[in-house]
Amino acid sequence: MKDYTLLCPQMAPVHFALFDATFAWRGYKVVVLSEVDHNAVEYGLRYVNNDACYPAIVVCGQLIQALKSGKYDLAHTGVLISQTCGGCRSTNYRALLDLALKRSGFGEVKVFPFNVNVIKSSGGVLAGRFDVDLAFVRKLLVTILYGDILLLLSNRCRPYEVYAGATDKLTSHWLSKLREMILHGGRYSISKCMSDIVADFESLELNDSVRKPKVGVVGEILVKYHPNANRNLAATIESEGGEVVVPGILDFTLYCLSSDQHKKPYADVSFLAGLKSKFAIWIIEKYRDKIRYAMRNSKRFKSPKQFYHLVEKARKVISTCNQTGEGWLLTGEMVELIEDGCPNIVCVQPFGCLPNHITGKGVFKELRLRYPIANITTIDYDAGTTEVNQLNRIKLMMSVAQKNLQYIS
Ligand code: SF4
């Protein structure tokens, strides 16, 4: 396994810029594929069943494009794919990829699925191939936290920067520094690192006299974070005069980990399973406290809320038994954004994504009733959807957001 080059599809550029270093620290050579271009989507459409979700087409297409590039020794190249093992169609991504590889002539390439249930059932050895021990899990967790903090701070600063490009430059600087730290460790503690990141972004020169509407981005995980899959949504919102607020990936991780707790009253879930879930979330929140501590005195940045705060927000509107796709998390994030002074929301999902239509679009009416200021728009992404339609929706949402700005403190 360690003599393989593992190709990993892109999902969230800031976080994934660090993941290969995390795997390299454990001795795995992971190559994160940087971008998805038109050809990658074409490969996806050609080799994946048309009924499959858009993320499956993007992910499989990107992997096939990389294999076709001739850059990799196929006898020692594998591909990484995530699975959720739930009711969602992403459970079948592995099977879709197997078929796509066969159809495209790469049937011999090994597929390494990455999913939490396999880790659980393998007692620490993921699919019999990855060594997953506590040190590695901790490293992965810290990597997500670094990604989350950089995403939060850069989104807050970029729209107001006095010197164009200064935020992205600082983000790149920290990404390189963090990669070194992940790989080689050193004397830097996580807390010190978080404080230094916050201090650096705090010292960026911003134009504080300008007020821009905040626009939350929620939805299916791939189209939410992947700029090529969502046609550079964040950049579009910024160019239309908004400030983007994207909730972090850690909440999605905790959402997955908390499922046993929410099922408990309705399904046969053991007391121990609920306890383990609570314990894991408690430990992870202790790590996230390092971000909160680093931001404790900041007037510029708002630190992330506790996970159970999000659970309570979602429960106001739907049952937390909605656990397929992004499930209740999607609703919870919308409620939290609105109550936190960000009533403008773009809810993104792949075309035909049933679970997220229920917990996304399906709750809009209720949200508008409860929060009349809510200015929510929904955008479906698909290989065939026209950009003009999507852009018009964003422009319409932004014009309402600009008008409503006077009512938001
Ligand atoms: S969340 Fe939606 S897009 Fe993603 S796999 Fe499930 S059904 Fe498909």
CSV table of C-alpha atoms and ligand atoms in Angstrom, one decimal:
chain,number,residue,atom,x,y,z
A,1,MET,CA,0.0,0.0,0.0
A,2,LYS,CA,2.8,2.4,0.9
A,3,ASP,CA,4.5,1.8,-2.5
A,4,TYR,CA,1.3,3.1,-4.3
A,5,THR,CA,0.6,6.6,-5.5
A,6,LEU,CA,-3.0,7.2,-4.4
A,7,LEU,CA,-5.0,9.7,-6.4
A,8,CYS,CA,-7.5,11.6,-4.4
A,9,PRO,CA,-10.3,13.7,-6.0
A,10,GLN,CA,-10.5,17.3,-5.1
A,11,MET,CA,-13.3,18.5,-2.8
A,12,ALA,CA,-12.3,21.6,-0.7
A,13,PRO,CA,-9.1,23.3,-2.0
A,14,VAL,CA,-8.0,24.9,1.3
A,15,HIS,CA,-8.4,21.7,3.4
A,16,PHE,CA,-7.2,19.4,0.7
A,17,ALA,CA,-4.0,21.5,0.2
A,18,LEU,CA,-3.0,20.0,3.5
A,19,PHE,CA,-4.3,16.4,3.3
A,20,ASP,CA,-1.5,15.0,1.2
A,21,ALA,CA,1.0,16.2,3.9
A,22,THR,CA,-1.1,14.4,6.5
A,23,PHE,CA,-1.0,11.2,4.6
A,24,ALA,CA,2.7,11.6,3.8
A,25,TRP,CA,3.4,12.0,7.5
A,26,ARG,CA,2.1,8.4,7.9
A,27,GLY,CA,4.1,7.2,4.8
A,28,TYR,CA,1.3,7.3,2.1
A,29,LYS,CA,1.9,9.1,-1.1
A,30,VAL,CA,-1.4,10.8,-1.9
A,31,VAL,CA,-1.8,13.1,-4.8
A,32,VAL,CA,-4.7,15.5,-4.5
A,33,LEU,CA,-6.0,16.3,-8.0
A,34,SER,CA,-6.1,20.0,-8.2
A,35,GLU,CA,-8.9,21.0,-10.5
A,36,VAL,CA,-11.8,19.7,-12.4
A,37,ASP,CA,-12.0,21.0,-16.0
A,38,HIS,CA,-14.5,20.4,-18.7
A,39,ASN,CA,-12.7,17.3,-19.9
A,40,ALA,CA,-13.0,15.7,-16.5
A,41,VAL,CA,-16.7,16.2,-16.4
A,42,GLU,CA,-16.9,14.8,-20.0
A,43,TYR,CA,-15.1,11.6,-18.8
A,44,GLY,CA,-17.5,11.3,-15.9
A,45,LEU,CA,-20.5,11.6,-18.2
A,46,ARG,CA,-19.0,9.1,-20.6
A,47,TYR,CA,-18.2,6.4,-18.1
A,48,VAL,CA,-20.6,6.9,-15.2
A,49,ASN,CA,-24.3,6.0,-15.5
A,50,ASN,CA,-26.3,9.1,-16.4
A,51,ASP,CA,-28.6,8.6,-13.4
A,52,ALA,CA,-25.7,9.1,-10.9
A,53,CYS,CA,-25.4,12.2,-8.8
A,54,TYR,CA,-23.3,15.1,-10.2
A,55,PRO,CA,-20.6,14.7,-7.5
A,56,ALA,CA,-20.1,11.0,-8.7
A,57,ILE,CA,-19.6,12.3,-12.2
A,58,VAL,CA,-17.2,15.0,-11.1
A,59,VAL,CA,-15.2,12.6,-8.9
A,60,CYS,CA,-15.0,9.6,-11.2
A,61,GLY,CA,-14.3,11.9,-14.2
A,62,GLN,CA,-11.4,13.6,-12.4
A,63,LEU,CA,-9.8,10.3,-11.5
A,64,ILE,CA,-10.2,8.9,-15.0
A,65,GLN,CA,-8.7,12.0,-16.5
A,66,ALA,CA,-5.7,11.7,-14.2
A,67,LEU,CA,-5.2,8.0,-15.1
A,68,LYS,CA,-5.4,8.9,-18.8
A,69,SER,CA,-2.8,11.7,-18.4
A,70,GLY,CA,0.1,9.1,-18.6
A,71,LYS,CA,1.7,10.7,-15.5
A,72,TYR,CA,1.3,7.7,-13.3
A,73,ASP,CA,2.7,4.2,-13.3
A,74,LEU,CA,-0.5,2.3,-13.4
A,75,ALA,CA,0.9,-0.8,-11.7
A,76,HIS,CA,1.6,1.3,-8.6
A,77,THR,CA,-1.3,3.7,-8.7
A,78,GLY,CA,-4.5,3.5,-6.7
A,79,VAL,CA,-7.5,5.7,-6.3
A,80,LEU,CA,-9.1,7.0,-3.1
A,81,ILE,CA,-12.9,7.3,-2.9
A,82,SER,CA,-15.1,8.2,0.1
A,83,GLN,CA,-18.3,6.4,0.9
A,84,THR,CA,-21.0,7.3,3.5
A,85,CYS,CA,-22.6,3.8,4.0
A,86,GLY,CA,-25.9,5.5,4.6
A,87,GLY,CA,-29.2,5.7,2.7
A,88,CYS,CA,-27.6,8.2,0.4
A,89,ARG,CA,-26.5,7.3,-3.1
A,90,SER,CA,-22.9,8.2,-2.3
A,91,THR,CA,-22.8,4.7,-0.7
A,92,ASN,CA,-22.7,3.4,-4.3
A,93,TYR,CA,-19.8,5.7,-5.4
A,94,ARG,CA,-17.4,2.8,-5.0
A,95,ALA,CA,-19.4,0.5,-7.3
A,96,LEU,CA,-19.8,3.4,-9.8
A,97,LEU,CA,-16.1,4.0,-9.8
A,98,ASP,CA,-15.3,0.3,-10.3
A,99,LEU,CA,-17.6,0.2,-13.3
A,100,ALA,CA,-16.2,3.5,-14.7
A,101,LEU,CA,-12.6,2.2,-14.4
A,102,LYS,CA,-13.5,-1.0,-16.2
A,103,ARG,CA,-15.3,0.8,-19.0
A,104,SER,CA,-12.4,3.3,-19.4
A,105,GLY,CA,-9.8,0.5,-19.6
A,106,PHE,CA,-8.4,0.9,-16.1
A,107,GLY,CA,-10.0,-2.1,-14.5
A,108,GLU,CA,-6.7,-3.2,-12.9
A,109,VAL,CA,-6.3,0.0,-11.0
A,110,LYS,CA,-6.9,-0.6,-7.3
A,111,VAL,CA,-9.7,1.3,-5.5
A,112,PHE,CA,-9.2,2.2,-1.8
A,113,PRO,CA,-12.5,3.2,-0.2
A,114,PHE,CA,-12.4,5.6,2.7
A,115,ASN,CA,-15.3,5.3,5.0
A,116,VAL,CA,-16.0,5.5,8.7
A,117,ASN,CA,-17.9,2.2,8.9
A,118,VAL,CA,-15.1,0.3,7.4
A,119,ILE,CA,-12.7,1.8,10.0
A,120,LYS,CA,-15.1,0.8,12.7
A,121,SER,CA,-15.6,-2.8,11.5
A,122,SER,CA,-11.9,-3.3,10.7
A,123,GLY,CA,-10.9,-2.5,14.2
A,124,GLY,CA,-8.4,0.2,13.2
A,125,VAL,CA,-7.2,-1.1,9.8
A,126,LEU,CA,-9.1,0.6,7.1
A,127,ALA,CA,-10.1,-1.9,4.4
A,128,GLY,CA,-7.1,-3.9,5.6
A,129,ARG,CA,-4.8,-1.4,4.0
A,130,PHE,CA,-4.5,1.9,5.8
A,131,ASP,CA,-3.1,2.0,9.3
A,132,VAL,CA,-5.6,4.1,11.1
A,133,ASP,CA,-4.5,4.7,14.7
A,134,LEU,CA,-5.3,7.5,17.1
A,135,ALA,CA,-2.2,9.5,16.1
A,136,PHE,CA,-3.3,9.5,12.5
A,137,VAL,CA,-7.0,10.3,13.4
A,138,ARG,CA,-5.7,13.2,15.5
A,139,LYS,CA,-3.6,14.5,12.7
A,140,LEU,CA,-6.5,14.3,10.3
A,141,LEU,CA,-8.7,16.2,12.8
A,142,VAL,CA,-6.1,18.9,13.3
A,143,THR,CA,-5.8,19.2,9.5
A,144,ILE,CA,-9.6,19.8,9.2
A,145,LEU,CA,-9.3,22.4,11.9
A,146,TYR,CA,-6.5,24.2,10.1
A,147,GLY,CA,-8.5,24.2,6.9
A,148,ASP,CA,-11.6,25.5,8.7
A,149,ILE,CA,-9.8,28.4,10.4
A,150,LEU,CA,-8.1,29.5,7.2
A,151,LEU,CA,-11.4,29.3,5.3
A,152,LEU,CA,-13.2,31.3,7.9
A,153,LEU,CA,-10.6,34.0,8.2
A,154,SER,CA,-9.9,34.4,4.5
A,155,ASN,CA,-13.6,34.6,3.6
A,156,ARG,CA,-14.0,37.3,6.2
A,157,CYS,CA,-11.0,39.4,5.0
A,158,ARG,CA,-10.9,39.1,1.2
A,159,PRO,CA,-13.9,41.3,0.4
A,160,TYR,CA,-12.5,44.2,2.4
A,161,GLU,CA,-8.8,44.0,1.7
A,162,VAL,CA,-7.0,47.2,1.0
A,163,TYR,CA,-4.3,45.6,-1.1
A,164,ALA,CA,-5.8,43.2,-3.7
A,165,GLY,CA,-4.6,39.6,-3.3
A,166,ALA,CA,-3.2,40.1,0.2
A,167,THR,CA,-5.7,37.6,1.8
A,168,ASP,CA,-4.9,34.9,-0.7
A,169,LYS,CA,-1.2,35.5,-0.3
A,170,LEU,CA,-1.4,35.2,3.5
A,171,THR,CA,-3.6,32.0,3.1
A,172,SER,CA,-1.0,30.5,0.8
A,173,HIS,CA,1.8,31.4,3.2
A,174,TRP,CA,0.0,29.6,6.0
A,175,LEU,CA,-0.8,26.6,3.9
A,176,SER,CA,2.9,26.1,3.1
A,177,LYS,CA,3.8,26.6,6.8
A,178,LEU,CA,1.2,24.2,8.0
A,179,ARG,CA,2.2,21.6,5.5
A,180,GLU,CA,5.8,21.7,6.9
A,181,MET,CA,4.4,21.5,10.4
A,182,ILE,CA,2.2,18.6,9.6
A,183,LEU,CA,5.0,16.7,7.9
A,184,HIS,CA,7.9,17.5,10.3
A,185,GLY,CA,6.2,18.6,13.5
A,186,GLY,CA,8.4,20.9,15.4
A,187,ARG,CA,8.0,22.9,18.5
A,188,TYR,CA,4.9,24.7,17.4
A,189,SER,CA,1.8,23.7,19.5
A,190,ILE,CA,-1.6,23.7,17.9
A,191,SER,CA,-2.8,26.5,20.2
A,192,LYS,CA,0.2,28.7,19.4
A,193,CYS,CA,-0.3,28.0,15.7
A,194,MET,CA,-4.0,29.0,15.8
A,195,SER,CA,-3.2,32.2,17.7
A,196,ASP,CA,-0.5,33.1,15.2
A,197,ILE,CA,-2.9,32.5,12.3
A,198,VAL,CA,-5.5,34.7,13.8
A,199,ALA,CA,-3.0,37.4,14.7
A,200,ASP,CA,-1.7,37.5,11.1
A,201,PHE,CA,-5.2,37.8,9.6
A,202,GLU,CA,-6.1,40.3,12.3
A,203,SER,CA,-3.2,42.5,11.1
A,204,LEU,CA,-4.3,42.5,7.4
A,205,GLU,CA,-5.2,46.0,6.4
A,206,LEU,CA,-9.0,46.0,5.7
A,207,ASN,CA,-11.4,48.8,4.6
A,208,ASP,CA,-13.6,48.8,7.7
A,209,SER,CA,-15.8,51.7,6.4
A,210,VAL,CA,-17.4,49.5,3.8
A,211,ARG,CA,-20.4,47.3,4.7
A,212,LYS,CA,-21.3,44.3,2.6
A,213,PRO,CA,-24.1,41.8,3.0
A,214,LYS,CA,-23.0,38.4,4.4
A,215,VAL,CA,-24.0,35.5,2.3
A,216,GLY,CA,-24.0,32.0,3.7
A,217,VAL,CA,-23.3,29.0,1.5
A,218,VAL,CA,-24.8,25.7,2.6
A,219,GLY,CA,-25.6,22.4,0.9
A,220,GLU,CA,-24.2,19.2,-0.4
A,221,ILE,CA,-20.6,18.9,0.6
A,222,LEU,CA,-18.9,18.7,-2.8
A,223,VAL,CA,-20.7,21.5,-4.5
A,224,LYS,CA,-20.5,23.6,-1.3
A,225,TYR,CA,-16.7,23.6,-1.2
A,226,HIS,CA,-15.5,22.7,-4.7
A,227,PRO,CA,-15.1,25.9,-6.8
A,228,ASN,CA,-15.0,24.0,-10.1
A,229,ALA,CA,-18.2,22.1,-9.2
A,230,ASN,CA,-20.1,25.2,-8.1
A,231,ARG,CA,-18.7,27.4,-10.9
A,232,ASN,CA,-16.7,29.6,-8.5
A,233,LEU,CA,-19.7,30.5,-6.4
A,234,ALA,CA,-17.7,32.2,-3.6
A,235,ALA,CA,-15.9,34.4,-6.2
A,236,THR,CA,-19.2,35.2,-7.9
A,237,ILE,CA,-20.8,36.3,-4.6
A,238,GLU,CA,-17.7,38.4,-3.8
A,239,SER,CA,-17.7,40.0,-7.2
A,240,GLU,CA,-21.4,40.9,-6.7
A,241,GLY,CA,-20.5,42.7,-3.5
A,242,GLY,CA,-21.1,40.1,-0.8
A,243,GLU,CA,-19.0,38.5,2.0
A,244,VAL,CA,-19.1,34.7,1.9
A,245,VAL,CA,-19.7,32.7,5.0
A,246,VAL,CA,-19.1,29.0,4.6
A,247,PRO,CA,-19.6,26.7,7.7
A,248,GLY,CA,-16.5,24.5,8.3
A,249,ILE,CA,-16.0,20.8,7.4
A,250,LEU,CA,-15.7,19.9,11.1
A,251,ASP,CA,-19.4,20.3,11.6
A,252,PHE,CA,-20.0,17.8,8.8
A,253,THR,CA,-17.7,15.3,10.6
A,254,LEU,CA,-19.5,15.8,13.9
A,255,TYR,CA,-22.8,15.5,12.1
A,256,CYS,CA,-21.8,12.0,10.9
A,257,LEU,CA,-20.4,11.1,14.3
A,258,SER,CA,-23.5,12.1,16.1
A,259,SER,CA,-26.0,10.0,14.1
A,260,ASP,CA,-26.3,7.3,16.8
A,261,GLN,CA,-27.4,9.9,19.4
A,262,HIS,CA,-30.3,11.1,17.3
A,263,LYS,CA,-31.5,7.6,16.3
A,264,LYS,CA,-31.6,6.4,19.9
A,265,PRO,CA,-35.2,7.1,20.8
A,266,TYR,CA,-36.5,5.6,17.5
A,267,ALA,CA,-34.1,2.8,16.5
A,268,ASP,CA,-32.3,-0.1,18.2
A,269,VAL,CA,-29.1,1.7,19.1
A,270,SER,CA,-27.1,0.5,22.0
A,271,PHE,CA,-26.4,2.8,25.0
A,272,LEU,CA,-22.7,2.3,24.4
A,273,ALA,CA,-22.9,3.6,20.8
A,274,GLY,CA,-24.6,6.8,22.0
A,275,LEU,CA,-22.0,7.2,24.7
A,276,LYS,CA,-19.1,6.7,22.3
A,277,SER,CA,-20.5,9.2,19.9
A,278,LYS,CA,-20.9,11.8,22.8
A,279,PHE,CA,-17.4,11.1,24.0
A,280,ALA,CA,-15.9,11.5,20.5
A,281,ILE,CA,-17.7,14.8,20.0
A,282,TRP,CA,-16.6,16.1,23.4
A,283,ILE,CA,-13.0,15.3,22.6
A,284,ILE,CA,-13.2,17.0,19.1
A,285,GLU,CA,-14.8,20.1,20.6
A,286,LYS,CA,-11.9,20.3,23.0
A,287,TYR,CA,-9.6,20.6,20.0
A,288,ARG,CA,-11.9,23.2,18.4
A,289,ASP,CA,-11.7,25.2,21.6
A,290,LYS,CA,-8.2,26.1,20.4
A,291,ILE,CA,-9.8,28.1,17.6
A,292,ARG,CA,-12.2,29.7,20.0
A,293,TYR,CA,-9.5,30.6,22.4
A,294,ALA,CA,-7.4,32.1,19.6
A,295,MET,CA,-10.3,34.3,18.6
A,296,ARG,CA,-11.5,35.2,22.1
A,297,ASN,CA,-10.5,38.9,21.9
A,298,SER,CA,-11.1,39.4,18.2
A,299,LYS,CA,-13.5,42.1,17.1
A,300,ARG,CA,-13.0,41.1,13.5
A,301,PHE,CA,-13.8,37.4,13.6
A,302,LYS,CA,-16.6,35.3,15.1
A,303,SER,CA,-15.5,32.0,16.5
A,304,PRO,CA,-17.4,28.8,15.6
A,305,LYS,CA,-20.2,27.8,17.8
A,306,GLN,CA,-20.5,24.5,19.7
A,307,PHE,CA,-21.8,21.6,17.7
A,308,TYR,CA,-24.8,21.0,20.0
A,309,HIS,CA,-25.8,24.6,19.5
A,310,LEU,CA,-26.3,23.6,15.8
A,311,VAL,CA,-28.3,20.6,16.8
A,312,GLU,CA,-30.7,22.7,18.8
A,313,LYS,CA,-31.1,25.1,15.9
A,314,ALA,CA,-32.0,22.3,13.5
A,315,ARG,CA,-34.5,20.8,16.0
A,316,LYS,CA,-36.5,24.0,15.9
A,317,VAL,CA,-37.5,23.1,12.3
A,318,ILE,CA,-36.9,19.4,11.6
A,319,SER,CA,-36.2,16.1,13.3
A,320,THR,CA,-32.5,15.3,13.6
A,321,CYS,CA,-33.4,11.8,12.4
A,322,ASN,CA,-33.0,13.3,8.9
A,323,GLN,CA,-29.6,11.8,8.4
A,324,THR,CA,-29.4,11.1,4.7
A,325,GLY,CA,-27.1,13.3,2.6
A,326,GLU,CA,-26.4,16.5,4.6
A,327,GLY,CA,-29.7,15.8,6.5
A,328,TRP,CA,-30.5,18.0,9.5
A,329,LEU,CA,-27.1,19.7,9.3
A,330,LEU,CA,-28.3,21.6,6.3
A,331,THR,CA,-31.3,23.0,8.1
A,332,GLY,CA,-29.3,23.7,11.3
A,333,GLU,CA,-26.7,25.7,9.4
A,334,MET,CA,-29.4,27.8,7.7
A,335,VAL,CA,-31.1,28.6,11.0
A,336,GLU,CA,-27.7,29.4,12.7
A,337,LEU,CA,-26.7,31.7,9.8
A,338,ILE,CA,-30.0,33.6,9.9
A,339,GLU,CA,-30.0,34.0,13.7
A,340,ASP,CA,-26.3,35.1,13.5
A,341,GLY,CA,-27.0,38.1,11.2
A,342,CYS,CA,-26.5,36.3,7.9
A,343,PRO,CA,-30.1,36.0,6.5
A,344,ASN,CA,-28.8,35.7,2.9
A,345,ILE,CA,-28.2,32.1,1.9
A,346,VAL,CA,-27.4,30.2,-1.2
A,347,CYS,CA,-28.4,26.6,-0.7
A,348,VAL,CA,-26.5,24.4,-3.3
A,349,GLN,CA,-27.2,20.9,-4.3
A,350,PRO,CA,-26.6,18.6,-7.2
A,351,PHE,CA,-29.5,18.3,-9.5
A,352,GLY,CA,-31.8,15.4,-8.3
A,353,CYS,CA,-30.3,15.2,-4.8
A,354,LEU,CA,-33.4,14.1,-3.1
A,355,PRO,CA,-32.2,14.1,0.6
A,356,ASN,CA,-30.8,17.6,0.4
A,357,HIS,CA,-33.9,18.8,-1.4
A,358,ILE,CA,-35.9,17.7,1.6
A,359,THR,CA,-33.8,19.3,4.3
A,360,GLY,CA,-32.8,22.3,2.1
A,361,LYS,CA,-35.6,23.4,-0.3
A,362,GLY,CA,-38.1,21.5,1.8
A,363,VAL,CA,-37.7,23.8,4.8
A,364,PHE,CA,-37.5,27.2,3.0
A,365,LYS,CA,-41.2,27.9,3.5
A,366,GLU,CA,-40.9,27.3,7.3
A,367,LEU,CA,-37.7,29.4,7.5
A,368,ARG,CA,-39.4,32.3,5.7
A,369,LEU,CA,-42.3,32.1,8.0
A,370,ARG,CA,-40.1,32.1,11.1
A,371,TYR,CA,-37.6,34.6,9.8
A,372,PRO,CA,-39.3,37.1,7.4
A,373,ILE,CA,-35.8,38.6,6.7
A,374,ALA,CA,-34.5,35.3,5.3
A,375,ASN,CA,-33.4,35.8,1.7
A,376,ILE,CA,-32.7,32.2,0.5
A,377,THR,CA,-32.1,31.0,-3.0
A,378,THR,CA,-31.3,27.6,-4.2
A,379,ILE,CA,-29.0,26.5,-7.0
A,380,ASP,CA,-28.9,23.1,-8.6
A,381,TYR,CA,-25.6,22.0,-10.1
A,382,ASP,CA,-25.4,19.5,-12.9
A,383,ALA,CA,-23.1,19.0,-15.9
A,384,GLY,CA,-25.9,20.3,-18.1
A,385,THR,CA,-27.3,23.3,-16.2
A,386,THR,CA,-26.8,26.7,-17.7
A,387,GLU,CA,-24.6,29.2,-16.0
A,388,VAL,CA,-26.9,32.1,-16.9
A,389,ASN,CA,-29.7,30.7,-14.8
A,390,GLN,CA,-27.4,30.2,-11.8
A,391,LEU,CA,-25.9,33.7,-12.2
A,392,ASN,CA,-29.4,35.3,-12.4
A,393,ARG,CA,-30.4,33.7,-9.1
A,394,ILE,CA,-27.3,34.9,-7.4
A,395,LYS,CA,-27.8,38.5,-8.7
A,396,LEU,CA,-31.4,38.5,-7.6
A,397,MET,CA,-30.5,37.2,-4.1
A,398,MET,CA,-27.7,39.9,-3.9
A,399,SER,CA,-30.0,42.7,-4.9
A,400,VAL,CA,-32.4,41.8,-2.0
A,401,ALA,CA,-29.4,41.4,0.3
A,402,GLN,CA,-28.2,44.9,-0.5
A,403,LYS,CA,-31.7,46.3,0.2
A,404,ASN,CA,-32.0,44.4,3.5
A,405,LEU,CA,-28.5,45.5,4.7
A,406,GLN,CA,-30.0,48.5,6.5
A,407,TYR,CA,-32.2,46.2,8.7
A,408,ILE,CA,-29.2,44.1,10.0
A,409,SER,CA,-27.2,45.3,12.9
B,1,SF4,S1,-26.1,13.8,-1.0
B,1,SF4,FE1,-27.3,14.0,-2.9
B,1,SF4,S2,-25.7,14.3,-4.4
B,1,SF4,FE2,-24.7,13.4,-2.6
B,1,SF4,S3,-24.7,11.2,-3.0
B,1,SF4,FE3,-26.5,11.7,-1.8
B,1,SF4,S4,-28.2,12.0,-3.3
B,1,SF4,FE4,-26.2,12.1,-4.4
